[in-house]
N, CA and C of each residue as an Amber inpcrd file, in Angstrom:
protein
   750
 102.2010000 211.0590000 131.1720000 103.7560000 211.8050000 131.1660000
 103.2180000 212.4660000 129.9940000 103.7050000 213.6800000 130.8230000
 103.7620000 215.2430000 130.2030000 103.9440000 215.2260000 128.5300000
 105.1730000 214.1910000 128.1750000 105.9760000 215.0400000 126.9820000
 106.1330000 213.0860000 126.2460000 104.9260000 212.6230000 126.6510000
 105.2110000 211.2180000 126.2060000 104.8520000 210.9910000 124.7720000
 106.3720000 210.5450000 124.1860000 106.1180000 210.1650000 122.3570000
 106.5600000 211.1020000 121.7050000 107.3500000 212.3600000 122.3080000
 107.5200000 213.7610000 122.0930000 109.1300000 213.5010000 121.5050000
 109.3770000 214.3960000 120.6720000 111.2230000 214.4860000 120.5360000
 111.1620000 215.6510000 120.8150000 112.4460000 215.7980000 121.4820000
 112.2280000 216.8840000 122.0400000 114.3000000 217.0470000 121.1860000
 114.3500000 218.3900000 121.4230000 116.3070000 218.9430000 121.4890000
 116.1840000 219.9640000 122.7200000 117.3450000 219.2290000 123.3350000
 117.9750000 220.3470000 124.3270000 119.5240000 221.1750000 124.2680000
 119.6760000 221.8460000 124.2360000 121.1740000 222.3880000 123.9370000
 121.7080000 222.9040000 125.0030000 122.7100000 222.9350000 125.2470000
 123.5850000 223.0830000 126.5340000 122.8830000 221.9900000 127.6710000
 122.8910000 221.2230000 127.2140000 122.4390000 220.0280000 127.6700000
 123.4440000 219.0390000 128.2800000 124.7050000 219.5600000 128.7760000
 125.7950000 218.7810000 129.5210000 125.8270000 219.2560000 131.0010000
 124.8670000 220.1570000 131.2200000 125.3710000 220.3720000 132.7950000
 124.1010000 221.8960000 133.0030000 124.1400000 222.1670000 134.2940000
 123.3090000 223.4350000 134.5520000 121.8110000 222.5090000 134.3270000
 121.2750000 223.4910000 134.0430000 119.5550000 223.5960000 133.5070000
 119.5160000 222.4200000 132.2130000 120.6000000 222.9850000 131.5080000
 119.9040000 221.3080000 130.4930000 119.7550000 220.1270000 130.4860000
 121.2130000 219.7750000 131.7690000 121.0710000 218.4410000 131.9950000
 120.1200000 218.1720000 133.2940000 119.4640000 218.8450000 134.2600000
 118.2220000 218.9710000 134.4580000 117.1570000 218.5990000 133.5800000
 116.6400000 219.1590000 132.6640000 115.6700000 219.1890000 132.0690000
 115.8530000 217.9050000 131.5010000 117.2500000 217.2690000 131.2290000
 117.3360000 216.2290000 130.5300000 116.7390000 215.4790000 130.7400000
 116.8060000 215.0270000 131.9230000 116.6110000 213.8300000 132.9430000
 115.0380000 214.0660000 133.1720000 114.7160000 215.3170000 133.5770000
 113.2280000 215.1640000 133.7240000 112.2950000 215.5030000 132.1240000
 112.5840000 215.7690000 131.4410000 112.0080000 215.5450000 129.7100000
 112.0670000 213.8820000 129.5990000 112.9480000 213.1710000 129.8350000
 113.7020000 211.7070000 129.8840000 112.3860000 211.3140000 130.6560000
 111.7460000 211.3910000 131.7170000 111.0360000 210.9410000 132.7690000
 109.2030000 211.0330000 131.6620000 109.4930000 211.8520000 131.8400000
 108.1910000 212.2330000 131.0070000 107.8470000 211.7310000 129.9110000
 108.8070000 210.7450000 129.4340000 108.4450000 209.5410000 128.1060000
 109.1920000 211.0320000 127.1400000 109.5990000 212.1190000 127.1730000
 110.5270000 212.7380000 125.8180000 111.6350000 211.3230000 125.1850000
 111.5500000 212.3260000 124.2910000 112.2680000 211.1020000 123.3770000
 113.4830000 212.3750000 122.4300000 114.8390000 212.1620000 123.2770000
 115.5110000 213.4520000 123.3370000 116.9910000 212.9960000 122.7650000
 117.4270000 214.9320000 121.7970000 118.2570000 215.0800000 121.3050000
 119.0120000 216.0590000 121.6510000 120.5220000 215.7140000 122.7160000
 121.1550000 216.6940000 123.5220000 122.3440000 217.1270000 122.8960000
 122.6420000 218.3080000 122.4780000 123.1890000 219.1270000 122.1240000
 124.2690000 219.9900000 123.2560000 125.6190000 219.9300000 122.9620000
 126.2750000 220.6940000 123.8190000 127.9790000 220.5360000 123.5080000
 128.8070000 221.1270000 123.6520000 130.3130000 221.2970000 123.3840000
 130.9120000 219.5220000 123.7520000 130.8020000 219.8910000 124.9100000
 131.7320000 218.5810000 126.0990000 130.7830000 217.3410000 125.6950000
 131.3060000 216.9070000 124.8390000 130.9800000 215.1070000 124.3610000
 131.3360000 213.9820000 125.6530000 132.0040000 214.1450000 126.5810000
 132.4470000 213.4030000 127.4270000 131.0660000 213.3280000 128.3230000
 130.5050000 214.6150000 128.8490000 129.8680000 214.6600000 129.6080000
 128.1310000 214.8220000 128.9140000 128.0370000 214.9370000 127.4080000
 126.3990000 214.6900000 126.5690000 126.5280000 212.9130000 127.0590000
 127.4770000 212.3700000 126.5240000 127.4620000 210.9210000 126.4110000
 127.2170000 210.3660000 127.9070000 127.6580000 211.0460000 128.4770000
 127.4520000 210.2800000 130.3280000 125.9780000 210.5490000 130.8730000
 125.3300000 211.6090000 130.3040000 123.8510000 211.8990000 130.2970000
 123.1580000 211.1940000 129.4700000 123.5520000 211.0230000 128.3170000
 122.9340000 209.8970000 127.6270000 122.6280000 208.6790000 127.7780000
 123.9770000 208.4970000 128.6820000 123.9700000 207.0380000 128.7570000
 123.1470000 206.7530000 130.0700000 122.7640000 207.7710000 131.3800000
 122.2250000 207.7450000 132.5370000 120.6650000 207.2440000 131.5940000
 120.3720000 208.0390000 130.8150000 118.6860000 208.1010000 130.5620000
 118.4410000 206.8320000 129.6880000 119.6770000 206.4840000 128.7410000
 119.0380000 205.1130000 128.0900000 119.1540000 203.8880000 129.6200000
 120.2800000 203.9820000 130.2050000 119.7810000 203.1470000 131.4560000
 119.0320000 202.9090000 132.0560000 118.2130000 204.4850000 132.1710000
 116.6070000 204.3250000 132.7730000 115.4240000 203.8900000 132.5500000
 115.9830000 203.2350000 131.0220000 114.8880000 202.5710000 129.5740000
 114.1800000 204.1170000 129.3730000 114.7910000 205.2490000 128.9450000
 114.3200000 206.1130000 128.0760000 115.1320000 206.1410000 126.6060000
 114.5950000 207.1240000 125.9590000 115.4760000 207.0080000 124.8670000
 115.9620000 208.4150000 124.0530000 117.1310000 208.2440000 123.9660000
 118.1100000 209.6680000 123.7940000 119.3270000 209.3950000 122.9940000
 119.8800000 210.5600000 122.1640000 121.0340000 210.2640000 121.7450000
 121.8190000 212.0510000 121.9720000 123.1160000 212.0750000 120.8230000
 123.1340000 213.5780000 121.1210000 124.4170000 213.8080000 120.5020000
 124.8500000 214.9470000 120.1290000 125.4060000 215.6770000 118.7720000
 126.3870000 216.8510000 119.5180000 127.3480000 216.3500000 119.0710000
 128.4540000 217.4440000 119.9990000 128.5900000 218.6680000 119.0520000
 128.6470000 219.8830000 119.3720000 128.7880000 221.3610000 119.0060000
 128.4070000 222.1780000 119.4500000 128.5280000 223.5400000 118.5420000
 128.7110000 224.8970000 118.8600000 127.4840000 225.8480000 118.8420000
 126.5960000 226.0160000 119.7080000 125.7090000 226.8470000 119.1640000
 125.6700000 228.0440000 118.5970000 126.9850000 228.3520000 118.1840000
 127.3160000 229.2730000 117.5110000 127.5090000 229.1130000 115.8890000
 127.2540000 228.3500000 115.5570000 127.5000000 227.1890000 113.8590000
 126.1480000 227.2960000 113.7380000 125.7410000 227.6990000 112.8560000
 124.4350000 227.4790000 112.4560000 123.9950000 226.0070000 111.6150000
 125.4440000 225.1990000 111.1990000 125.4300000 223.8900000 111.0320000
 124.9050000 222.9720000 111.9050000 125.2970000 223.2830000 113.4530000
 125.4430000 222.6020000 114.6400000 123.2610000 222.2670000 114.8540000
 122.6430000 223.6160000 114.2180000 121.1020000 223.7190000 114.8880000
 120.7530000 223.0360000 113.7710000 120.9730000 222.5550000 113.2410000
 120.8710000 222.3000000 111.7370000 121.1470000 220.9840000 111.6030000
 122.2530000 219.9550000 112.1180000 122.3250000 218.7730000 112.8870000
 121.4240000 218.3820000 113.8520000 121.3400000 219.2060000 114.6560000
 120.4370000 218.6280000 116.0570000 119.1180000 217.9190000 115.6270000
 118.4420000 218.9640000 114.4190000 117.4660000 218.6080000 113.9720000
 117.2690000 217.2560000 113.3420000 118.2430000 217.6480000 112.2860000
 118.2190000 216.0140000 111.1300000 118.5290000 214.6430000 112.2040000
 119.2660000 214.7330000 113.5450000 119.3980000 213.6380000 114.1210000
 117.8560000 213.4650000 114.5840000 117.2410000 214.2390000 114.9860000
 115.8290000 214.2300000 115.4340000 115.1360000 213.4510000 114.3050000
 115.4050000 213.8330000 113.0220000 114.0610000 213.5710000 112.3110000
 114.7840000 212.0850000 111.8050000 116.1660000 211.5440000 111.6280000
 116.5290000 210.4920000 111.3790000 115.9170000 209.5570000 112.5200000
 116.4260000 210.3930000 113.6470000 116.7280000 208.9130000 114.6910000
 115.0740000 208.5160000 115.0860000 114.4430000 209.6580000 115.1710000
 112.6310000 209.6680000 116.0370000 111.7570000 210.1620000 114.5870000
 112.0480000 210.5500000 113.6200000 111.2600000 210.6850000 113.0630000
 110.2940000 211.6320000 112.8300000 111.1510000 213.2180000 113.5000000
 110.3710000 214.5490000 113.2900000 110.6230000 214.9440000 115.0510000
 110.5870000 216.0760000 114.5810000 110.5130000 217.3060000 116.0600000
 109.2660000 217.7480000 116.4150000 109.2330000 217.5130000 117.8200000
 108.1310000 218.2140000 118.5600000 108.3770000 219.3760000 119.1420000
 109.3850000 219.5490000 119.4030000 109.8380000 220.6050000 120.4700000
 111.6200000 220.7230000 121.0190000 111.5320000 222.1640000 121.2790000
 113.1270000 222.0460000 121.5470000 113.0290000 223.3460000 122.5450000
 114.0340000 223.1980000 123.6470000 114.6260000 223.7400000 125.1870000
 116.0340000 224.1670000 124.5390000 115.7650000 225.2960000 123.8740000
 117.3510000 226.2350000 123.5730000 117.4330000 226.6760000 124.6640000
 118.9480000 226.6860000 125.0480000 118.8640000 226.5450000 126.6710000
 120.3110000 227.2060000 126.3780000 121.1860000 226.9530000 125.8530000
 122.7530000 227.4390000 125.9280000 123.0010000 228.4530000 125.7630000
 124.0160000 229.0340000 126.9130000 123.9630000 230.6140000 127.0810000
 125.7020000 230.7230000 127.8070000 126.4820000 232.0940000 127.4170000
 127.7680000 232.2680000 128.1520000 126.4840000 233.9260000 128.4770000
 127.9750000 234.3600000 130.2840000 127.5590000 235.7350000 130.6120000
 128.8250000 236.3510000 130.1630000 129.9370000 236.4580000 129.8000000
 130.8650000 236.8770000 128.9090000 131.6820000 237.5640000 130.4550000
 132.4260000 238.2820000 129.0670000 132.6490000 239.1300000 130.7460000
 132.3320000 240.2290000 131.3610000 132.4670000 240.9550000 132.4560000
 131.4790000 241.9180000 133.0210000 132.1590000 242.9570000 133.0070000
 131.8570000 244.1300000 132.6600000 132.3940000 245.4930000 132.6640000
 131.6470000 245.9760000 131.8610000 131.9200000 247.5010000 131.9210000
 130.8910000 248.3290000 131.2060000 131.3940000 248.7160000 129.7350000
 130.4580000 249.1990000 129.2730000 130.6120000 249.1300000 127.6000000
 131.3740000 249.5960000 127.6440000 131.4570000 251.0870000 127.6480000
 132.8960000 251.6100000 127.3590000 134.2540000 251.1860000 127.2900000
 134.5400000 249.8500000 128.2100000 135.3910000 249.1300000 128.3960000
 135.4000000 247.8080000 127.6490000 134.1630000 247.5410000 127.1280000
 133.7680000 246.0660000 126.7630000 134.8970000 245.8910000 125.6600000
 135.8180000 245.0510000 125.4820000 136.1710000 244.7540000 124.1680000
 135.3290000 244.0230000 123.2220000 135.4430000 244.3700000 121.9790000
 135.0680000 244.1790000 120.9000000 134.4670000 242.7310000 120.9660000
 135.1770000 241.7700000 121.5130000 135.2030000 240.2100000 120.3740000
 134.7500000 240.4470000 121.7130000 134.5350000 240.3810000 123.2750000
 133.8040000 240.1410000 124.2340000 131.9880000 240.3270000 123.3720000
 131.1060000 241.0200000 123.2560000 130.3500000 241.7910000 122.4890000
 130.0030000 240.4520000 121.8690000 130.8800000 240.3220000 120.6610000
 130.3120000 239.6420000 119.2310000 129.8250000 238.1830000 120.2620000
 131.5780000 237.7850000 121.0620000 131.3570000 236.5790000 121.4230000
 129.5750000 236.1850000 122.3030000 129.3510000 237.0760000 123.1000000
 128.4080000 237.0730000 124.0590000 126.8680000 237.2450000 123.1550000
 126.6070000 238.0480000 122.0180000 125.7650000 237.6430000 121.5760000
 125.3350000 236.8490000 120.3150000 126.6590000 236.2500000 120.7070000
 126.5510000 235.0150000 118.9670000 125.7690000 233.6070000 119.4680000
 126.4010000 233.6390000 121.2600000 126.2440000 232.4150000 122.5000000
 124.6950000 232.5920000 122.2970000 124.3240000 233.6000000 122.7710000
 122.9610000 234.1180000 123.2660000 121.8460000 233.9990000 122.6400000
 122.1370000 234.9910000 121.7790000 121.1010000 235.4930000 120.5650000
 121.1780000 235.0860000 119.0350000 122.1530000 234.8240000 118.9200000
 122.3420000 234.3660000 116.9110000 121.8090000 232.7470000 117.2710000
 122.4440000 232.3540000 117.6890000 122.2120000 231.1010000 118.2650000
 120.5930000 230.5970000 118.0340000 119.8790000 231.4110000 118.7940000
 118.4460000 231.3830000 118.9370000 118.0030000 231.4780000 117.8560000
 118.6510000 232.6550000 116.5980000 118.2070000 232.4480000 115.0710000
 118.6150000 231.0710000 114.6740000 119.4920000 230.7850000 114.4190000
 119.7640000 229.6490000 114.2730000 118.7590000 227.9810000 114.1400000
 118.9820000 227.8230000 115.6440000 117.7940000 227.5290000 116.2500000
 116.2920000 227.5740000 115.3230000 116.0580000 228.5960000 115.4670000
 114.3330000 228.8200000 114.7530000 114.3320000 228.6760000 113.6310000
 115.2700000 229.0820000 112.8440000 115.5820000 229.0190000 111.2080000
 115.5610000 227.1200000 110.9400000 115.9810000 226.2340000 111.7470000
 116.3520000 225.1520000 111.5540000 115.1180000 223.8930000 111.8830000
 114.5300000 224.8520000 113.0660000 113.6480000 224.0440000 113.7380000
 112.1870000 224.0340000 113.8080000 111.7520000 225.4260000 113.2640000
 110.0280000 225.7010000 112.8160000 110.1730000 224.8290000 111.3100000
 110.8570000 224.8080000 110.2540000 110.1290000 223.8440000 109.4670000
 110.0920000 222.5910000 109.6030000 110.9160000 221.9430000 110.4700000
 110.6420000 220.4420000 111.2200000 109.5880000 220.0880000 111.7410000
 109.0650000 221.1960000 112.4710000 107.7730000 221.3820000 113.2770000
 106.5560000 221.5640000 112.5480000 107.0690000 222.2200000 111.4050000
 105.4550000 222.5930000 110.4630000 105.1110000 221.2460000 109.4280000
 106.7500000 220.1800000 109.5800000 106.0340000 219.3240000 109.2070000
 105.6500000 218.1020000 109.7560000 105.5530000 218.0730000 111.2930000
 105.0480000 217.5800000 112.1390000 103.4940000 218.3000000 112.7650000
 103.0770000 219.1820000 112.1150000 101.6860000 220.0340000 112.3620000
 101.5000000 220.9190000 113.2560000 102.6260000 221.4480000 114.2670000
 103.0710000 221.9200000 115.9110000 104.4450000 221.8880000 116.0630000
 104.2740000 222.6160000 117.4440000 105.7180000 221.9440000 117.9490000
 105.5180000 223.2710000 119.0260000 106.3280000 223.1270000 120.2640000
 106.7400000 224.3490000 121.1490000 108.3900000 224.5450000 121.0350000
 108.7690000 225.6600000 120.9350000 110.2210000 226.5470000 120.8540000
 110.4170000 227.0080000 122.4560000 111.1220000 226.6350000 123.3710000
 111.2190000 227.7000000 124.1460000 112.9240000 227.9750000 124.4700000
 112.9040000 229.5290000 124.5690000 114.6050000 230.3030000 124.6360000
 114.6930000 230.3470000 126.1560000 115.6350000 229.8790000 126.5530000
 116.4350000 230.5920000 127.6430000 116.3200000 231.8020000 128.2370000
 116.3370000 232.8770000 128.4790000 116.2990000 234.3310000 128.2900000
 116.6710000 235.0720000 130.0450000 117.0490000 235.9830000 130.0520000
 116.5570000 236.0600000 131.5330000 115.8670000 237.6170000 132.1900000
 116.1400000 237.5800000 133.3130000 115.3790000 239.0100000 134.2020000
 116.5490000 240.0610000 133.5830000 117.2440000 239.8090000 133.8060000
 118.4510000 240.6990000 133.1000000 118.3990000 241.3480000 132.0530000
 117.9310000 242.6360000 131.5940000 117.7200000 243.3080000 130.4700000
 116.5450000 243.2170000 129.9930000 115.6640000 242.7490000 131.0670000
 114.0260000 242.5520000 130.9490000 113.3180000 243.4120000 132.1840000
 113.4380000 243.1270000 133.1800000 113.4040000 243.5210000 134.3410000
 114.4610000 244.4870000 135.5150000 115.3570000 244.0390000 134.7690000
 116.3680000 245.0230000 135.9720000 117.8180000 245.2480000 135.2250000
 118.6380000 246.1970000 134.7310000 120.0250000 246.0680000 134.3750000
 120.7290000 245.9820000 135.5420000 121.9100000 245.0720000 135.3310000
 122.5100000 245.1420000 136.1430000 124.1260000 245.4070000 135.7660000
 124.7570000 246.3730000 136.4600000 126.0190000 247.0450000 135.7020000
 126.8260000 245.9020000 135.6230000 127.4340000 246.0900000 133.8950000
 128.7610000 244.9620000 133.6460000 128.0460000 244.0730000 133.0200000
 126.9250000 244.1620000 132.8420000 126.1730000 242.8740000 131.9360000
 125.8820000 243.6850000 130.1670000 125.9560000 244.6470000 129.6340000
 125.1800000 245.0810000 128.7440000 124.8370000 244.5450000 127.4670000
 125.8110000 243.8430000 127.3770000 126.1580000 242.0910000 126.1710000
 124.9440000 241.2840000 126.8570000 125.4630000 241.0150000 127.7570000
 124.4360000 239.9270000 128.2650000 123.1830000 240.0270000 127.9230000
 122.4920000 241.2600000 128.7610000 121.2080000 242.4090000 128.1360000
 120.6970000 242.0540000 126.9670000 121.9040000 242.8310000 126.7660000
 121.1250000 243.0030000 124.8310000 120.6970000 241.3930000 124.3540000
 121.4420000 240.5630000 124.4150000 121.3290000 239.5060000 124.2820000
 119.7800000 238.7240000 124.6330000 119.6270000 238.6860000 125.8140000
 118.5810000 237.8600000 126.2460000 117.5810000 238.6030000 126.0980000
 117.3300000 239.8680000 125.7980000 116.0070000 240.6750000 125.7960000
 115.7190000 240.6440000 124.1990000 116.9110000 240.5290000 123.8820000
 117.2270000 240.3940000 121.9170000 115.7490000 239.2550000 121.8230000
 116.2870000 237.8560000 122.7960000 115.7740000 236.7870000 122.7410000
 114.2680000 236.8180000 122.6760000 113.4600000 237.6760000 123.5410000
 112.2620000 237.8620000 123.8480000 111.5870000 238.5120000 122.7760000
 112.2840000 239.4530000 122.8050000 111.5170000 240.2540000 120.9450000
 111.2690000 238.9200000 119.8880000 112.7710000 237.8890000 119.9660000
 112.4750000 237.2960000 118.5640000 111.3870000 236.4840000 118.5950000
 111.0910000 236.1180000 120.1800000 110.2230000 235.1650000 120.6930000
 108.8940000 235.5330000 120.3120000 108.5240000 236.4340000 120.7980000
 107.4030000 237.3880000 120.2880000 107.0760000 237.1590000 119.1590000
 108.2290000 237.4220000 117.9760000 107.7680000 237.5320000 116.4040000
 107.8190000 236.1920000 116.3260000 108.5360000 235.5870000 116.4210000
 107.9300000 233.9010000 116.1930000 106.6660000 233.2850000 116.3030000
 106.1450000 233.9060000 117.2760000 104.8810000 233.2110000 117.9200000
 104.1560000 233.6850000 117.1640000 104.0280000 235.0640000 116.8690000
 102.7640000 235.5790000 115.9160000 102.9570000 235.3270000 114.4610000
 104.5180000 234.7610000 113.8440000 104.2470000 234.7840000 112.6620000
 103.7300000 233.2190000 112.3820000 103.7170000 232.5840000 113.2810000
 103.5650000 230.7080000 113.3210000 102.5650000 230.4310000 114.5610000
 101.8600000 231.1470000 114.8540000 100.9670000 230.6920000 115.4130000
  99.6990000 229.9580000 114.8210000  99.3080000 230.3880000 113.5480000
  98.7440000 230.1580000 112.6420000  99.2340000 228.7890000 112.1150000
 100.1810000 227.8140000 112.4570000 101.0490000 226.2960000 112.0550000
 100.7850000 225.8700000 113.3600000 100.3630000 226.4200000 114.7090000
 100.3010000 225.3350000 115.6660000 101.7840000 225.3890000 116.1600000
 102.2560000 226.3440000 116.1830000 103.8510000 226.0040000 116.8910000
 104.3280000 227.3490000 117.9160000 103.6250000 227.2530000 118.8290000
 104.2770000 228.0260000 119.9450000 105.4610000 228.5850000 120.1600000
 105.9640000 229.2610000 120.7180000 106.9830000 229.9940000 121.2860000
 107.2040000 230.9480000 122.6210000 107.9400000 230.4350000 123.0810000
 107.8110000 231.1290000 124.7140000 109.7230000 231.2390000 125.3670000
 109.9380000 232.2360000 126.1980000 110.9580000 232.7640000 126.4570000
 110.6140000 232.4070000 128.0330000 111.5950000 231.7130000 128.7470000
 112.0080000 231.3900000 130.1280000 112.7770000 232.4330000 130.4530000
 112.6560000 232.6410000 131.8720000 113.6070000 234.1060000 132.3760000
 113.7180000 233.3030000 133.9690000 114.9220000 232.2650000 134.3730000
 114.9140000 232.0830000 135.6530000 115.8840000 233.3680000 136.2160000
 115.9690000 232.8710000 137.4220000 116.5140000 234.0790000 138.2750000
 118.0070000 233.2640000 138.4590000 118.5620000 233.9150000 139.3540000
 119.9400000 232.9680000 140.0920000 119.7570000 231.2030000 139.8000000
 120.3680000 230.7150000 139.6110000 120.3550000 229.3560000 139.7190000
 121.8000000 228.8690000 139.6850000 121.8870000 227.5930000 140.9300000
 123.1250000 226.9320000 141.2910000 123.1640000 226.0870000 139.8870000
 124.3470000 226.5160000 139.2430000 124.9220000 225.8670000 137.9910000
 126.4430000 226.1890000 137.8060000 126.9230000 225.8890000 136.9260000
 128.3760000 225.9410000 136.8510000 128.6420000 227.7180000 136.3460000
 127.7220000 228.3050000 135.8620000 127.5820000 229.3070000 135.2450000
 128.2420000 230.4960000 136.6670000 127.1930000 229.8800000 137.6910000
 126.6040000 230.8780000 139.1130000 128.4690000 230.7610000 139.5760000
 129.6790000 229.8880000 139.4340000 130.5910000 229.5870000 139.8750000
 130.7630000 228.7040000 141.5110000 131.7740000 229.0710000 142.2720000
 131.9830000 228.3940000 143.2070000 131.8390000 229.4420000 144.5670000
 131.6290000 230.5370000 144.0220000 132.1360000 231.3910000 145.3440000
 131.1110000 231.9200000 145.7610000 130.9730000 231.1990000 147.9040000
 130.1090000 231.1020000 148.3970000 129.5120000 232.8140000 148.7480000
 130.6270000 233.5350000 149.3950000 129.8270000 235.3070000 149.0120000
 129.5620000 235.5230000 148.4660000 129.5830000 235.6270000 146.7080000
 128.7100000 236.1190000 146.1980000 127.5240000 235.1970000 145.4640000
 127.2720000 234.2660000 146.0410000 126.0120000 233.1550000 146.4230000
 125.3510000 234.1140000 147.3350000 125.9810000 233.8340000 148.2250000
 124.7070000 234.9040000 149.4560000 124.3290000 236.1090000 148.9400000
 125.3430000 236.6650000 148.3150000 124.6740000 238.5000000 148.0770000
 123.6510000 237.9180000 147.0690000 123.6340000 237.3180000 146.0250000
 122.5850000 236.5130000 144.8640000 121.3370000 236.2910000 145.5850000
 121.4190000 235.3680000 146.7550000 120.3530000 235.2900000 146.9810000
 119.5040000 236.1470000 147.9890000 120.4280000 236.6890000 148.0380000
 119.6300000 238.6750000 149.1010000 118.4820000 238.6150000 147.7140000
 119.2360000 238.8680000 146.5730000 118.2550000 239.7760000 145.6660000
 116.8690000 238.9560000 145.2760000 116.7440000 237.8330000 146.2130000
 115.4220000 237.1780000 145.8370000 113.8770000 237.2750000 146.6870000
 113.0780000 237.2780000 146.5410000 111.7470000 237.9850000 147.1280000
 112.2670000 236.2540000 148.4480000 112.0020000 235.1430000 147.7650000
 112.7910000 233.8830000 148.3850000 113.6110000 233.2580000 149.4090000
 114.8640000 235.0150000 149.1990000 115.9390000 234.2450000 150.0020000
 116.9570000 233.0690000 149.5620000 116.6930000 232.4210000 148.1430000
 117.2000000 231.3480000 147.7670000 117.5170000 231.6420000 145.9830000
 118.7470000 230.6280000 145.9390000 118.9860000 230.6150000 143.9840000
 118.0980000 229.4690000 144.1040000 117.4550000 229.0610000 142.8340000
 117.2170000 227.7690000 142.3180000 117.8290000 226.9300000 141.9770000
 117.7690000 225.6150000 142.4130000 117.9090000 224.3240000 141.9060000
 117.5990000 224.6390000 140.0230000 118.6400000 223.8300000 139.7350000
 118.6020000 223.3930000 137.8930000 116.9710000 222.7700000 137.9440000
 117.0470000 221.9170000 138.6850000 115.8570000 221.4890000 138.2170000
 114.0610000 221.9030000 138.3550000 114.2490000 222.9830000 139.6850000
 113.1960000 224.1950000 139.4970000 112.5650000 224.6390000 137.8810000
 114.0130000 225.1940000 137.4150000 113.8440000 225.7280000 136.1350000
 113.0340000 224.8030000 134.9720000 113.9370000 223.6220000 135.2760000
 113.6580000 222.5430000 134.2490000 112.1510000 222.7280000 134.1930000
 111.4900000 222.6910000 135.4100000 109.7320000 221.7610000 135.4120000
 108.9760000 222.9310000 134.6180000 109.7320000 224.3290000 134.6870000
 108.6940000 225.8080000 134.1690000 109.3170000 225.2470000 132.7810000
 110.1250000 224.6270000 132.1840000 110.3450000 224.3940000 131.0640000
 109.8860000 223.7100000 130.3910000 109.3630000 222.3270000 131.2870000
 108.5910000 221.0390000 131.5470000 107.3750000 222.2320000 130.6750000
 107.0320000 222.4620000 131.8020000 105.1850000 223.2520000 131.3190000
 105.1240000 224.0860000 130.3000000 106.1210000 224.7120000 129.7580000
 105.9630000 225.4790000 128.7080000 106.0850000 224.2800000 126.9600000
 106.2780000 223.5410000 127.3040000 106.7490000 222.2280000 125.8760000
 105.6250000 221.4800000 126.2190000 104.7370000 221.6060000 127.2390000
 104.3600000 220.4530000 127.1660000 102.5000000 220.8560000 126.7180000
 101.9350000 220.2430000 126.5800000 100.7300000 220.8010000 125.7850000
  99.9170000 220.9490000 127.3770000 100.2220000 220.7940000 128.5590000
  99.9600000 222.1900000 129.5710000  99.7570000 223.6430000 129.3570000
 100.4960000 223.8610000 128.7070000 100.8270000 224.9580000 127.8720000
 100.3210000 225.6770000 126.7890000  99.5780000 224.7580000 126.1730000
  98.1400000 224.5790000 124.9440000  97.7650000 226.1220000 124.4460000
  98.0420000 227.2970000 125.4690000  97.4210000 228.8700000 125.3110000
  98.5600000 229.1020000 125.5280000  99.3260000 228.8770000 125.5030000
 100.4430000 230.1760000 125.8350000 101.8450000 230.5650000 124.8680000
 101.6210000 231.0050000 124.6570000 102.7300000 231.7800000 123.2470000
 103.4260000 233.2550000 123.4940000 104.2000000 233.0160000 122.9180000
 104.7870000 234.8250000 122.7850000 104.9730000 235.4530000 124.2090000
 105.0000000 234.8830000 125.0310000 105.2290000 234.8770000 126.7090000
 106.5030000 235.0450000 126.8570000 106.9780000 235.6840000 127.9700000
 108.3280000 235.8410000 128.5320000 107.8360000 235.0200000 130.0410000
 108.1480000 234.1520000 130.1850000 107.7350000 233.4720000 131.5440000
 109.1530000 233.5950000 132.9160000 108.4710000 234.1290000 134.0010000
 109.4780000 234.5200000 134.7990000 109.7010000 233.7600000 135.8190000
 110.4990000 232.8090000 135.8820000 110.5590000 231.6520000 137.0910000
 111.9770000 232.2050000 138.2080000 111.6460000 233.4280000 138.9640000
 112.9550000 234.4220000 139.4680000 112.4500000 234.0020000 140.7210000
 111.9680000 233.2610000 141.2630000 112.0770000 233.0850000 143.0140000
 111.8100000 234.5840000 143.3550000 111.1590000 235.8280000 142.6530000
 111.3700000 237.3460000 143.2900000 111.9040000 237.7420000 143.0630000
 112.6560000 237.5910000 142.2380000 114.2510000 238.3770000 142.0700000
 113.5560000 239.6220000 141.4080000 112.2910000 239.9390000 140.4720000
 112.0720000 240.8490000 139.9680000 111.3530000 241.7560000 141.1500000
 110.6420000 241.5370000 141.7160000 109.6540000 242.7120000 142.3480000
 110.4310000 242.5070000 143.7550000 111.6460000 242.1630000 143.9960000
 112.4700000 242.2560000 145.4680000 113.5960000 242.9900000 145.7100000
 113.5350000 244.3500000 145.7700000 114.5220000 245.0140000 145.8410000
 115.3100000 245.2970000 147.4920000 115.1840000 244.3860000 148.1910000
 115.4570000 244.2570000 149.8580000 116.1380000 243.2890000 150.1160000
C-alpha cells in the first residue's frame, strides 16, 4: 500500500476529487484528516472509511480561514501523532466574466479560496512535516492560467497560476528538509463544480485529446503518486493530468 501508515490531510474532501482521494488514500493505508465546509458529507465519507477498516477523522471549516488550516494540522498530530502529507484540494471557479466587469468581491473570494488557502496550508503543514523529518504537499492547480487562458476566468487563472509559483518556491526552500511540494493540474473532471449541463459537458469533452472528461478517481490516482514514495525525486513540478487538453486544439 503506497501510503501505509502515513497521515494525510485532504481539504475539499466532501465531494469530487477530494472525496475520491479520501477513498483511494484510505485503501492505500493512509490515516486521514478530512476537511471541508459540509459536515454531513464529511461525516458520511469518514464513516464509510471507518466501516471499511480505515482510519479517518474530519474537521469542518473554511479554507479561507488560517485557523482552519492550523486545526487540521493539530488534529493530525493529536489523533495520529504527526503529519506526513497533504492534498490541498479545495477550490472555486467563481463568477465568470471579463476582468473589467468583474466585481471586486468575486476577485477577492476566488483568490482567497484558491490561493491564500494554499499559503495558510503551507504555513501550518510545513512545520509539522519538519518535525516528522520530511513529507509531501500537493496543491490542486489547473491548466487554466498555465497552458491556456479561458475568457471569463481571470481570477481563477491568476489564483491557480499563483499556486504553481508558490509550489516552486516552497520546493526550493524545503527540499533540503526532505519536504516535497508539487502542483497537480487536472483537466475537465466530472465533479459537482462541472455542473449538470450536458451540452456544456459535450463542449468540454471536445477540448481534450481523449475526447472525454476525467472521473475524479483518475485525478486522485495522480495525487496518490505525488504523495507516495514513488515520486521520491519529484518536487517543484506542475504535473498535468488533463487528458491532452493542453495539447489539443481541435
